[in-house]
Short mmCIF file of C-alpha atoms in Angstrom, two decimals:
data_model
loop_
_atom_site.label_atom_id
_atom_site.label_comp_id
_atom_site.label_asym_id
_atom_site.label_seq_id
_atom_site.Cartn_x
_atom_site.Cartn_y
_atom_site.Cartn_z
CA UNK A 960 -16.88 58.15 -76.60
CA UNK A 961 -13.91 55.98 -76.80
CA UNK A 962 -12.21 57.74 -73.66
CA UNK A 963 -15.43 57.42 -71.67
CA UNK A 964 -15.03 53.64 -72.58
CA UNK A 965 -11.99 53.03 -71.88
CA UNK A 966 -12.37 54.72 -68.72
CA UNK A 967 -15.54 52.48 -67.88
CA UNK A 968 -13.12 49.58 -69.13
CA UNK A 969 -10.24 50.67 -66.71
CA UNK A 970 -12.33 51.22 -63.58
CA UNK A 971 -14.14 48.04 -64.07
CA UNK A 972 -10.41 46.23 -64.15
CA UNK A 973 -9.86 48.10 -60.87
CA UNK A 974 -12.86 46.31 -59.17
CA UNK A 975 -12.06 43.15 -60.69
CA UNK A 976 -8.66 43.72 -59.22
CA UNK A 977 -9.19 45.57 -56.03
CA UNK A 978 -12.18 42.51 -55.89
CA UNK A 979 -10.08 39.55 -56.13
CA UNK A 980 -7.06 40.93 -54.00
CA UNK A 981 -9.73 41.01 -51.04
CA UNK A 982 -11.33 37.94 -51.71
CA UNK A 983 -7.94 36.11 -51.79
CA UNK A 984 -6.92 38.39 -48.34
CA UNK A 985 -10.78 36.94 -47.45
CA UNK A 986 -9.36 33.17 -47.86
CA UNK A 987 -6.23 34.04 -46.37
CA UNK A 988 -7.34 35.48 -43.32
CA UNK A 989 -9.97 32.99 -42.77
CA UNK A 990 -7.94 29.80 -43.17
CA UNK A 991 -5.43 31.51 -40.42
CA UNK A 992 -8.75 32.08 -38.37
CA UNK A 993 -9.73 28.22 -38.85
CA UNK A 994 -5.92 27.32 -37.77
CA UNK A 995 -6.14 29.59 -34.61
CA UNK A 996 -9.44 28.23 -34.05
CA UNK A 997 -8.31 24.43 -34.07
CA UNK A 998 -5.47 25.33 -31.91
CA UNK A 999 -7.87 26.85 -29.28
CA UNK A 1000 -9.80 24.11 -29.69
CA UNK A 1001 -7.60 21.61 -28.90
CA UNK A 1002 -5.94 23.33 -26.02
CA UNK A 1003 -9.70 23.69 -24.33
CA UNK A 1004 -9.64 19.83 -25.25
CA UNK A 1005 -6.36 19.32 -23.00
CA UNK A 1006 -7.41 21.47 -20.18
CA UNK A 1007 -11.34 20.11 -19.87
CA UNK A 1008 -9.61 16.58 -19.78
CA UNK A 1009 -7.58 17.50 -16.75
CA UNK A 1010 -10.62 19.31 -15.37
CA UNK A 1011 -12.05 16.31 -15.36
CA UNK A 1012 -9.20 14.00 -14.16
CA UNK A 1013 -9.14 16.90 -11.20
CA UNK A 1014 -12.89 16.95 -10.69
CA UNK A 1015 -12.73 13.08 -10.95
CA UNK A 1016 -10.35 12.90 -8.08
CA UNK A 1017 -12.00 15.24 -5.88
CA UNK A 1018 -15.24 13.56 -6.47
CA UNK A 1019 -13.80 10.30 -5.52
CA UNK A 1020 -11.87 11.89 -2.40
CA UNK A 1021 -15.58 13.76 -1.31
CA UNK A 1022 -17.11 10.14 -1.80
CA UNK A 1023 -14.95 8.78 0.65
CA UNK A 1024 -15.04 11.53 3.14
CA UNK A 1025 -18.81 11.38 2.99
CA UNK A 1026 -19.13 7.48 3.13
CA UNK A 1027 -20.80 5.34 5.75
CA UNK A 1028 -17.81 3.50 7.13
CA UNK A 1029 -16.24 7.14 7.47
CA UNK A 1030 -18.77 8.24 9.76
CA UNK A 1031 -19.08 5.72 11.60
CA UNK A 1032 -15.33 5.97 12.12
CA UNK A 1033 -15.77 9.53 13.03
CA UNK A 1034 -19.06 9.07 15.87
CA UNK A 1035 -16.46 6.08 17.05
CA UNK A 1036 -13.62 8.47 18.01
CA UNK A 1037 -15.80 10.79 19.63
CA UNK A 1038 -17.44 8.74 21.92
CA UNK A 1039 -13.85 7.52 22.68
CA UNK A 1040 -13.09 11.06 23.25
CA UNK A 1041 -15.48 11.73 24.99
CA UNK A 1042 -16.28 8.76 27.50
CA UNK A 1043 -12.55 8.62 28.33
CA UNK A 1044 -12.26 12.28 29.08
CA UNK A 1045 -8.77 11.75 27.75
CA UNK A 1046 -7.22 14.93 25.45
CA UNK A 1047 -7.36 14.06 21.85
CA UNK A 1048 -3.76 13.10 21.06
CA UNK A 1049 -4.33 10.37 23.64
CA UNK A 1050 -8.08 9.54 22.40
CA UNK A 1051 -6.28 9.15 19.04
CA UNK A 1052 -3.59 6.52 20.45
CA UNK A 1053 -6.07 4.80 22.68
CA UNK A 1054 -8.27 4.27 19.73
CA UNK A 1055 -5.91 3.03 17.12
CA UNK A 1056 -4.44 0.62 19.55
CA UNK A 1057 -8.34 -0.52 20.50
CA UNK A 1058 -9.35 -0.76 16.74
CA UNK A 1059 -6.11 -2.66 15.88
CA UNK A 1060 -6.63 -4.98 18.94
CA UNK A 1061 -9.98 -5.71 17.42
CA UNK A 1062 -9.58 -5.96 13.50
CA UNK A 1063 -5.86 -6.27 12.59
CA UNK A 1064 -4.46 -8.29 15.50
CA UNK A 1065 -6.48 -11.53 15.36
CA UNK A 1066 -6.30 -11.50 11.45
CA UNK A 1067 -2.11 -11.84 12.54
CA UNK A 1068 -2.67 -14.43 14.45
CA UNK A 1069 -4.85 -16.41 12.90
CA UNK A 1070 -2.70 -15.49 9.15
CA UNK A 1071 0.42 -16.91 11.17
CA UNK A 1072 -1.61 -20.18 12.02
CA UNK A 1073 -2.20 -20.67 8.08
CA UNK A 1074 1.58 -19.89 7.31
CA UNK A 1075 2.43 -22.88 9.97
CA UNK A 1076 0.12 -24.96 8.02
CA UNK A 1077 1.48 -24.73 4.78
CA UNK A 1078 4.84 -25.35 6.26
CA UNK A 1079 4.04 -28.05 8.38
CA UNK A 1080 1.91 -29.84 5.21
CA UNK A 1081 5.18 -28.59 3.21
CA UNK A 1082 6.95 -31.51 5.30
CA UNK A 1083 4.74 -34.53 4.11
CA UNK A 1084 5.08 -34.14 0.46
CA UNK A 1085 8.68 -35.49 -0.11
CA UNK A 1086 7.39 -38.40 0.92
CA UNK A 1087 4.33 -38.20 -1.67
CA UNK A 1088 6.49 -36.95 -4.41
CA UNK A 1089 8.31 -40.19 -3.93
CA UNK A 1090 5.36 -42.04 -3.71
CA UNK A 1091 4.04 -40.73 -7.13
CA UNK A 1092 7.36 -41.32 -8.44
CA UNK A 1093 7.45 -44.92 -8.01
CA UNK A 1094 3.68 -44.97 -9.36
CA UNK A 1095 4.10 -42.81 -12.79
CA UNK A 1096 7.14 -45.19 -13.58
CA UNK A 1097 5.01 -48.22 -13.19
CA UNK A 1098 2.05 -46.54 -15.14
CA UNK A 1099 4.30 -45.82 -17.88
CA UNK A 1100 5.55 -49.58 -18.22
CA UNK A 1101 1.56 -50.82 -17.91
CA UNK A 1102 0.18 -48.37 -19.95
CA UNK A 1103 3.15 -47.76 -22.36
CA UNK A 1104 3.09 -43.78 -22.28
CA UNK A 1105 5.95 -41.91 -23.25
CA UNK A 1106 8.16 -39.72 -21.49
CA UNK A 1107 5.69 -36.72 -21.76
CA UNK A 1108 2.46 -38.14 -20.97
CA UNK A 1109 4.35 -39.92 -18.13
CA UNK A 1110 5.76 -35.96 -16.73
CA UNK A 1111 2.04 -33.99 -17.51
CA UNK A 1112 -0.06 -37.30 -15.24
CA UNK A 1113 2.94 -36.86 -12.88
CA UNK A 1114 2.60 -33.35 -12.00
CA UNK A 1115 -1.10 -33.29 -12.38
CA UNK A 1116 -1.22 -35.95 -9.63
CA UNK A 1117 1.38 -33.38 -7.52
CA UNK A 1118 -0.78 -30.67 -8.19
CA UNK A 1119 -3.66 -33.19 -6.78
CA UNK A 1120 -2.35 -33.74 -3.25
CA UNK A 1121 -1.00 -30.15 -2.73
CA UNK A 1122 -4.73 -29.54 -2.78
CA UNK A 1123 -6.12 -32.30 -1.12
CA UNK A 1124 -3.56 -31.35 1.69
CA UNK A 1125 -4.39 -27.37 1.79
CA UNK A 1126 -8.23 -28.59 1.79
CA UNK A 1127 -7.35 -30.85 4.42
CA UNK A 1128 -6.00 -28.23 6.24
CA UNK A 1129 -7.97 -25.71 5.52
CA UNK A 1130 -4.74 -23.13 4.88
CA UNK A 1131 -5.17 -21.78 1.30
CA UNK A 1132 -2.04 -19.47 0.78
CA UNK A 1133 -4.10 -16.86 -0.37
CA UNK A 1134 -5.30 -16.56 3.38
CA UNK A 1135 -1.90 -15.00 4.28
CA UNK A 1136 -2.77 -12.27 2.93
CA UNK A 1137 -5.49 -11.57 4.53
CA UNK A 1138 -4.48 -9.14 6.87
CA UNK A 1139 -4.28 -6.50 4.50
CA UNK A 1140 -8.10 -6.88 3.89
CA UNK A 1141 -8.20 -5.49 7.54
CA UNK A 1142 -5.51 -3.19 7.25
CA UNK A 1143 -5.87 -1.08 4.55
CA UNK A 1144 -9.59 -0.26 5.13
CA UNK A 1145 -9.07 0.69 8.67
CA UNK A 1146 -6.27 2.89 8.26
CA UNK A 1147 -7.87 4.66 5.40
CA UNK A 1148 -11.24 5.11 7.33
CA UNK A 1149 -9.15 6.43 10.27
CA UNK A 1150 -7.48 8.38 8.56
CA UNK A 1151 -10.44 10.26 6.67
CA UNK A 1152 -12.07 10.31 9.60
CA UNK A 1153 -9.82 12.23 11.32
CA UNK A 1154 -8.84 14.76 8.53
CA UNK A 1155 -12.84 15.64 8.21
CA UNK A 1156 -13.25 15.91 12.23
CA UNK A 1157 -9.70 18.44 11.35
CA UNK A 1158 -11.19 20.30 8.42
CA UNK A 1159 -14.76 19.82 10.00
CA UNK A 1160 -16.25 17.95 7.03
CA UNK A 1161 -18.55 17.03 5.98
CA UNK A 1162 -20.63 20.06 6.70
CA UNK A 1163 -18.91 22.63 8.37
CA UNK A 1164 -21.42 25.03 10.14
CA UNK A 1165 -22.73 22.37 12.39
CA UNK A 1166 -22.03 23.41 16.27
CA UNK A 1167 -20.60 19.73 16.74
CA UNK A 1168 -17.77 19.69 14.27
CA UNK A 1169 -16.55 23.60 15.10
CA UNK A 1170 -16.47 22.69 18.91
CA UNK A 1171 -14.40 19.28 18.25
CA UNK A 1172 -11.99 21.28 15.57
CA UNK A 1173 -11.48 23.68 18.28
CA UNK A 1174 -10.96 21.31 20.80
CA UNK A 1175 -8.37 19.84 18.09
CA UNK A 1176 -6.10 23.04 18.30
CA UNK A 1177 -5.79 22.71 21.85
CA UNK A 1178 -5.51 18.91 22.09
CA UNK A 1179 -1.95 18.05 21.74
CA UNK A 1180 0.88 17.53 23.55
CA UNK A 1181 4.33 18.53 24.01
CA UNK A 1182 5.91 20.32 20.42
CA UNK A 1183 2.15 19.86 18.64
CA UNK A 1184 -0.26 21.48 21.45
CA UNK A 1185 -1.94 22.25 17.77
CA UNK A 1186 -3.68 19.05 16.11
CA UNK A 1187 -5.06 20.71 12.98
CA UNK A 1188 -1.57 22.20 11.89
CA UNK A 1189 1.30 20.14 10.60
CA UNK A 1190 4.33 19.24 12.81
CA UNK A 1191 7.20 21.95 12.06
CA UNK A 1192 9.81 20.30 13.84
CA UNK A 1193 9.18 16.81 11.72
CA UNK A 1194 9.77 14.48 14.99
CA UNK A 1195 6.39 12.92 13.98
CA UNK A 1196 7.40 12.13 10.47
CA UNK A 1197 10.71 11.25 10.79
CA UNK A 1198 9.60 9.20 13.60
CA UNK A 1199 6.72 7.13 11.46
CA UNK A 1200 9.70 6.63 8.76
CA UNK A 1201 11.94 4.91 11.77
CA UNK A 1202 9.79 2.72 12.76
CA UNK A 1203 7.93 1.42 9.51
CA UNK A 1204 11.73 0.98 8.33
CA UNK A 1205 12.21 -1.02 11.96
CA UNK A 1206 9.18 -3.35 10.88
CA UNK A 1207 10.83 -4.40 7.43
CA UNK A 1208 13.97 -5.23 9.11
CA UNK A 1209 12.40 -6.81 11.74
CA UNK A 1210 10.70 -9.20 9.41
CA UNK A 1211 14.07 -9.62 7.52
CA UNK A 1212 16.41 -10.34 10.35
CA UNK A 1213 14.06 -13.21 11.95
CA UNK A 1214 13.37 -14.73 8.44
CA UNK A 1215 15.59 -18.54 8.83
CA UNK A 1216 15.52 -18.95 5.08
CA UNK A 1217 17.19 -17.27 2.14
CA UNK A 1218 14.75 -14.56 0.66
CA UNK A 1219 12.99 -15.26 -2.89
CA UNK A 1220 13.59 -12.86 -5.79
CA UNK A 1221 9.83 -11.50 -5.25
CA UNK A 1222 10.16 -11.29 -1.44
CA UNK A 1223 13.62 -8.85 -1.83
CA UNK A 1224 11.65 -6.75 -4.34
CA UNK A 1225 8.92 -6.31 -2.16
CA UNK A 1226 11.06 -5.67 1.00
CA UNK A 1227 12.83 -3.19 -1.15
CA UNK A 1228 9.10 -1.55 -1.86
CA UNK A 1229 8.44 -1.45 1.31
CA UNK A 1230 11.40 0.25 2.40
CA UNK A 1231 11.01 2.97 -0.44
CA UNK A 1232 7.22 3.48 0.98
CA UNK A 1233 8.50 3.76 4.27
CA UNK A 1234 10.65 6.72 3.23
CA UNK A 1235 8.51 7.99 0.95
CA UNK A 1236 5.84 8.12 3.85
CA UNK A 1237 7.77 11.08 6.02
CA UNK A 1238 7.32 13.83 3.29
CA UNK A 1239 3.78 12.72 2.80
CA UNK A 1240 3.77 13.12 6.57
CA UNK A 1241 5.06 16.22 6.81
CA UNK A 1242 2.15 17.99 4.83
CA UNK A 1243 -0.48 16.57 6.89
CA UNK A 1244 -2.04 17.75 10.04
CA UNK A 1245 -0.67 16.43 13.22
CA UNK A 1246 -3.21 14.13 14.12
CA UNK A 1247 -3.07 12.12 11.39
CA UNK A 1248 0.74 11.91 12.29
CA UNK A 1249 0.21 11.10 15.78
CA UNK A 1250 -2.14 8.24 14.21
CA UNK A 1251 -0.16 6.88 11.61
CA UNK A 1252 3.06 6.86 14.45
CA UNK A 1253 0.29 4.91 16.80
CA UNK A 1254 -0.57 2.50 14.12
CA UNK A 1255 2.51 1.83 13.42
CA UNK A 1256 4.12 1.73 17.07
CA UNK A 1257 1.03 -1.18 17.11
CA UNK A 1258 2.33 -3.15 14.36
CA UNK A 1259 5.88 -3.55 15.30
CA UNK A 1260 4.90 -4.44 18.97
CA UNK A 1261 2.96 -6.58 17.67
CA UNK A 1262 5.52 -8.46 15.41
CA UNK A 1263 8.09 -8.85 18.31
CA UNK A 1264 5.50 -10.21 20.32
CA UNK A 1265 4.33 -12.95 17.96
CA UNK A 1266 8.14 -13.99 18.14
CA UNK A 1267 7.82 -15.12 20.89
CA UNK A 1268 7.04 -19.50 21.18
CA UNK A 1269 5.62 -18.98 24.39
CA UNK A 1270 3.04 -16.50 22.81
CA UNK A 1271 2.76 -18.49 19.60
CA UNK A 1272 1.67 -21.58 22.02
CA UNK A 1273 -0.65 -19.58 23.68
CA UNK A 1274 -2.50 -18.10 20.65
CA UNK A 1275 -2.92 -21.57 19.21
CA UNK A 1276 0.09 -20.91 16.66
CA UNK A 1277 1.88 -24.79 15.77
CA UNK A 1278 5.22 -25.24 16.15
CA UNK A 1279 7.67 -24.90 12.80
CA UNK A 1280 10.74 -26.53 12.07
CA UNK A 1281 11.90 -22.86 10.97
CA UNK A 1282 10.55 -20.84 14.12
CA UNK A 1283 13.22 -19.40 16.28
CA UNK A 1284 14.17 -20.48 19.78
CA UNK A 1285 15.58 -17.71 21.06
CA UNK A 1286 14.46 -14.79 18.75
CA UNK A 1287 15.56 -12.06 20.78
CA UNK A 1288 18.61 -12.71 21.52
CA UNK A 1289 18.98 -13.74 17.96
CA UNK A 1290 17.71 -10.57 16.73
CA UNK A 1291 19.63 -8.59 19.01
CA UNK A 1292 22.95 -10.40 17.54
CA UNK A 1293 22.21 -9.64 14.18
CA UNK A 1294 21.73 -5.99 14.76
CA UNK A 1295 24.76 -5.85 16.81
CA UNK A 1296 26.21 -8.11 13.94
CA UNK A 1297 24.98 -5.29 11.14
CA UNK A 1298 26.24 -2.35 13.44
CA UNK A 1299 29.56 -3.58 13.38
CA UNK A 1300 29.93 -3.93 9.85
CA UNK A 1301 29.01 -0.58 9.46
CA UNK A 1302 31.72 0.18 11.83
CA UNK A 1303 34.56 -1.79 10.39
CA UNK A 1304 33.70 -0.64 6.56
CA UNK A 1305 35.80 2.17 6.45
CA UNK A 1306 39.09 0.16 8.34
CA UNK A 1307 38.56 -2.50 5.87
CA UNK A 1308 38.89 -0.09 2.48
CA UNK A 1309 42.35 0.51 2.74
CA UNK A 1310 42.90 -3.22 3.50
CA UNK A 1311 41.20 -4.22 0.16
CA UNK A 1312 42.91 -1.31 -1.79
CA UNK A 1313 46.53 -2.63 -0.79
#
């Protein structure tokens, strides 16, 4: 009887045993399982939050494609194309140079008439700054103000007829930017427009957009006879990255006046976007290239014309005490001028050295 008890004893301190070994394993394994768990977790996290960045951005990009202004962009070049009779490398050029002739050239103009403005109401405050002058310093005997009540009615009163004057002349400065609200819109609209008449967006099994992709592959010219494919050789591209590079040193060379901090920084940004434009154009299809080279062909004709007094008269542009007489032959003597010191850097090394 005592054996069969002790027996019952031991096999019941087996279970206990064998029992709390696996219920320990039990917690063990299951707080691993949690940790696993929370890692997935927050990995899924991670990669549902770039989904979304992702779907984000091709939502906003299929927003665009499909908007109004896009369309009408894209029935606009085809009824180019098509009432000129013209292939579509040369429907492309015609139309950039008719839309900029439309929207971005008389916003030039008329943001050159407001920069004349400002610089010809520029002139006539000397002679009210001298004016206030005189009248703070007798305020400030009448009235007995001190030195800083006499400075803050002073400038206040400055402040006052730099905006009677702009009002007067109807030339706020933030009007000289407005070009850029003409810009930017029409070269993005262009350009979507053309990449969905290349991809044949935004719904592809129409007749119309197949038959104008496929007269897209046939519509170049020269080394692209192939619109919808990007330009191997990189003349395009390298091309658009000469000539945006030729409008910021265009604008630097004919500037008469020493260049602010912010207008050398943004110079410098420009030039970097200018560079950084040719890879971006070397990914694209070729008739966005042949667009973006029109556009910008457009913009630095137009900035050498606009040099021009004759011109400037003509358009209704006043006369400046800082506009050039002769600004192409001054222009051409400063690039000669810059091509010769890049001639005469390396003879004057070994000069310096000794």
């Amino acid at each position: 009887m005592s054996l069969l008890l002790g027996a019952c004893r031991r096999s019941q301190i087996t279970t206990i045993c064998k029992y709390g070994y696996l219920r320990a394993g039990a917690t063990n394994l299951s707080w691993h399982e949690r940790r696993h768990a929370s890692t997935e977790a927050a990995a899924a996290a991670t990669a549902a939050s770039q989904l979304a960045s992702a779907g984000g951005l091709v939502g906003f990009w299929q927003t665009l494609s499909n908007s109004t202004p896009v369309a009408y962009m894209q029935d606009a070049l085809t009824q180019i194309h098509d009432y000129s009779g013209l292939p579509w490398w040369a429907a492309i050029v015609l139309s950039t140079f008719l839309f900029r002739s439309v929207v971005t050239l008389p916003l030039t103009i008329y943001q050159h008439k407001i920069t004349a403005r400002i610089e010809q109401i520029a002139l006539e405050m000397p002679a009210i700054v001298e004016e206030l002058k005189r009248e703070a310093a007798m305020a400030k005997q009448k009235f007995k103000w001190s030195d800083k009540q006499t400075q803050i009615v002073y400038r206040r009163s400055i402040k006052k007829q730099w905006q009677n004057l702009i009002v007067r002349d109807n030339c706020h400065p933030m009007k000289t930017v407005i070009v850029l609200w003409g810009q930017i819109p029409l070269w993005i609209f262009q350009s979507v427009a053309l990449r969905n008449l290349v991809y044949m967006l935004p719904d592809p099994t129409t007749l119309k957009a197949q038959i104008i992709a496929t007269e897209l592959t046939i519509g170049g010219i020269g080394w692209i006879p192939n619109l919808t494919v990007v330009d191997s050789s990189y003349i395009l591209p390298v091309t658009l990255g000469l000539i945006n590079l030729a409008i910021v040193e265009l604008q630097t060379m004919t500037r008469t006046r020493a260049p602010t901090r912010l207008q050398s920084i943004a110079n410098n940004c420009f030039r970097g976007l200018s560079v950084l434009m040719v890879p971006v154009a070397c990914t694209v299809p070729s008739a966005l290239c042949v667009y973006w080279v029109a556009s910008s062909s457009f913009g630095l004709a137009q900035n050498l014309l606009l040099l021009s007094p004759e011109m400037r008269r003509a358009v209704g542009i006043p006369k400046t005490p800082t506009e050039l007489e002769q600004p192409y032959d001054q222009l051409w003597l400063k690039i000669q001028k810059r091509a010769r010191l890049l001639d005469e850097a390396p003879d004057d090394k070994p000069a310096t050295k000794v």
